[in-house]
Amino acid sequence: MGKLLVVGTVAFDAIETPFGKTDKILGGAATFIGLAASQYQVDTGIVSVVGDDFPSRYIDLFRERNINLDGFEVVPGGKTFFWSGKYQHDLNMRDTLATELNVLADFNPVVPKEFLHADVVMLGNLHPEIQASVLDQMQGVPKLTILDTMNYWMDHTWDSLMKVISRVNVIAINDEEARQLTGEYSLVRAADKISAMGPDFVVIKKGENGALLFHQKQIFFAPALPLEEIFDPTGAGDTFAGGFAGYLTRTENISFGNLKNAVIHGANLASFCVERFGTERLLDLKSEEIAARLQQFKNLTQFDFEVQ
Amino acid sequence: MGKLLVVGTVAFDAIETPFGKTDKILGGAATFIGLAASQYQVDTGIVSVVGDDFPSRYIDLFRERNINLDGFEVVPGGKTFFWSGKYQHDLNMRDTLATELNVLADFNPVVPKEFLHADVVMLGNLHPEIQASVLDQMQGVPKLTILDTMNYWMDHTWDSLMKVISRVNVIAINDEEARQLTGEYSLVRAADKISAMGPDFVVIKKGENGALLFHQKQIFFAPALPLEEIFDPTGAGDTFAGGFAGYLTRTENISFGNLKNAVIHGANLASFCVERFGTERLLDLKSEEIAARLQQFKNLTQFDFEVQ
């Protein structure tokens, strides 16, 4: 069984959408990535940090899904990273109401012994030097390293970001981030420039407009599943990444053909994530539902005429 | 060989994009639809109206492509419909600078004898009563009727619009139009409501984010081909409709499976249209290029893992 190391935030989120609002609920990139990957029965370990305000029932949720928490630090007297946001009517726009780093400000991830030889390493959005420190700790070369980042690091830590990007196989960011990273509006040109920075594979997430996978001159596209209602987009991008990474860890095949499949699996899990607030839907997701929806993705995209 | 009747505008367009601007060039819905359909070697007839300022070289362009112009009226002393628009940086937003109806104000389409039994009728965006008058003239029941419309008719001629929508098999409109027509933000719900108005098939065009085909509870999605550069989006939606209608007229099969293929063919031709100003690229398009790009669509969307 493959091993997947996930490094990223575990957080409290408070979310407001046109459909309702929440108190502080479970959130964070590593949370969504880990929960999504746990659908693939791989050996997943989360490296993250929380304060001692973090409820033990949330920790139990991870343990029940066989997620290894040897690298999960609980800081005595510390407060957990908190994010609060409000979505506008069309759900593609959101305003950040609060960001309290708390224990995340001093996060110094330590990769547990059992994951020093992980097959796949998923670096959630964090300071690029912290992401690099994880790669430094790895023993041997992982089969695949995947990196997410955000505009903030492009503005403030450009050189460090370029260094860590040059060290990973896959970058998975959203369209706005790809545009800022390259100064190119066209995502085809943006992907070309990002490839030149190092990664063999570039994944550009477009929210409800799907995701693109670029490899050399090849392009693959996975749509988002058209839904009657998108309830809360929070975590959809990380859920996508978790499905992508989990599928690749299970199948242990990093050909372009199999990365296509992984993109479909990521889009599939993301389509569930948005159906309820936060992690609610992911926590209540059965393998039969996942398989049925994969069939919907096939129906949505597959056609079979001959090109003359 | 199937017959395709196209009713819609033939116009002068003056276009400004971030990449340049044009004087008055050939435009109009029926122009793009007809030129796209002409790639399918079907018997296409255009019913439209222009003024005597319309250059004979444009008329020759249609004739060279074997497009029947028996229903193409040239009004002596009249001026051709003129539209002028300016695209913003992201090309999804455009400002209309001028709309001069001219001869279009009194357009009274007469379906020529040879097309009274057309297999497929494509009603471009026009006053819904004018669209209905075309259906009234048809002898026998066409295999397929396809309708486009726009927000203006929803605001000003609602009842007439509902009547003509109830008479067609396929509606092909863009996402904003679908939302206005139904008051639903979700395109899945919008398509449900539009189906209830009459059409068996609902096509919702999303510009650079592709197109959705709805039929009962089935959904199919065709992406737009990711391009290095979108030069001018004018006419892309009509080119899509022309490829869609042309393919269906040639194949004479209106199953859901074949409509999927038609949506891919439409998206394929639209991907060429946007590469240059107006009709330039459509007029300079070889069948080998079309076939090669259909293969790109396959590569872009087809995957082959088994759903467990």
Coordinates of C-alpha atoms in Angstrom, one line a residue, chain A residues 90 92 185-186 188-189 192 206 208-209 212 219-221 223 226-229 250 260-261 264-265 291 294-295 298-303 305 307-308, chain B residues 90 92 185-186 188-189 192 206 208-209 212 219-221 223 226-229 250 260-261 264-265 291 294-295 298-303 305 307-308:
Chain A
D90 CA -22.4 33.7 -7.4
N92 CA -17.1 32.5 -7.2
Y185 CA -3.9 35.5 -19.1
S186 CA -4.0 32.5 -21.4
V188 CA -2.1 27.5 -22.0
R189 CA 0.7 30.0 -22.0
D192 CA 4.0 26.6 -20.4
K206 CA -11.0 26.6 -12.3
E208 CA -17.1 25.3 -11.1
N209 CA -15.4 25.5 -14.6
L212 CA -6.9 21.4 -16.6
I219 CA -3.7 18.9 -22.3
F220 CA -6.5 17.1 -20.4
F221 CA -9.7 18.7 -19.0
P223 CA -15.2 19.4 -15.9
P226 CA -23.0 20.4 -13.0
L227 CA -25.0 20.5 -9.8
E228 CA -28.4 21.7 -8.9
E229 CA -27.0 23.6 -6.0
R250 CA -3.1 3.9 -4.5
K260 CA -5.9 12.1 -16.2
N261 CA -7.7 9.6 -14.2
I264 CA -11.3 13.0 -12.7
H265 CA -11.2 11.4 -9.3
A291 CA -18.5 5.0 -7.9
L294 CA -17.6 8.6 -11.4
Q295 CA -20.0 7.0 -13.8
K298 CA -18.0 9.3 -17.8
N299 CA -21.5 10.0 -19.1
L300 CA -20.8 13.7 -18.9
T301 CA -17.7 13.7 -21.0
Q302 CA -17.3 10.5 -23.1
F303 CA -18.4 10.3 -26.7
F305 CA -17.6 9.0 -32.9
V307 CA -12.6 11.4 -36.4
Q308 CA -12.5 11.1 -40.2
Chain B
D90 CA -10.6 39.3 -20.4
N92 CA -15.8 37.7 -21.6
Y185 CA -28.7 30.6 -11.1
S186 CA -27.9 26.9 -11.3
V188 CA -29.0 22.4 -14.1
R189 CA -32.2 23.9 -12.7
D192 CA -35.0 21.7 -16.2
K206 CA -20.6 29.1 -21.6
E208 CA -14.5 29.8 -23.0
N209 CA -16.0 27.5 -20.4
L212 CA -23.7 21.8 -21.8
I219 CA -26.1 15.9 -19.2
F220 CA -23.2 16.1 -21.6
F221 CA -20.4 18.6 -21.5
P223 CA -15.2 22.0 -23.2
P226 CA -7.8 25.7 -24.4
L227 CA -6.0 28.1 -26.7
E228 CA -2.8 30.1 -26.4
E229 CA -4.7 33.2 -27.5
R250 CA -25.4 15.6 -42.4
K260 CA -23.3 14.8 -28.0
N261 CA -21.2 14.5 -31.2
I264 CA -18.3 18.5 -29.9
H265 CA -18.3 19.5 -33.6
A291 CA -10.2 16.6 -38.3
L294 CA -11.4 16.9 -33.4
Q295 CA -8.7 14.5 -32.4
K298 CA -10.8 13.6 -27.9
N299 CA -7.4 13.8 -26.3
L300 CA -8.6 16.6 -24.1
T301 CA -11.6 14.8 -22.7
Q302 CA -11.4 11.0 -23.1
F303 CA -10.1 8.8 -20.4
F305 CA -10.4 3.8 -16.4
V307 CA -15.4 2.6 -12.5
Q308 CA -15.4 0.0 -9.7

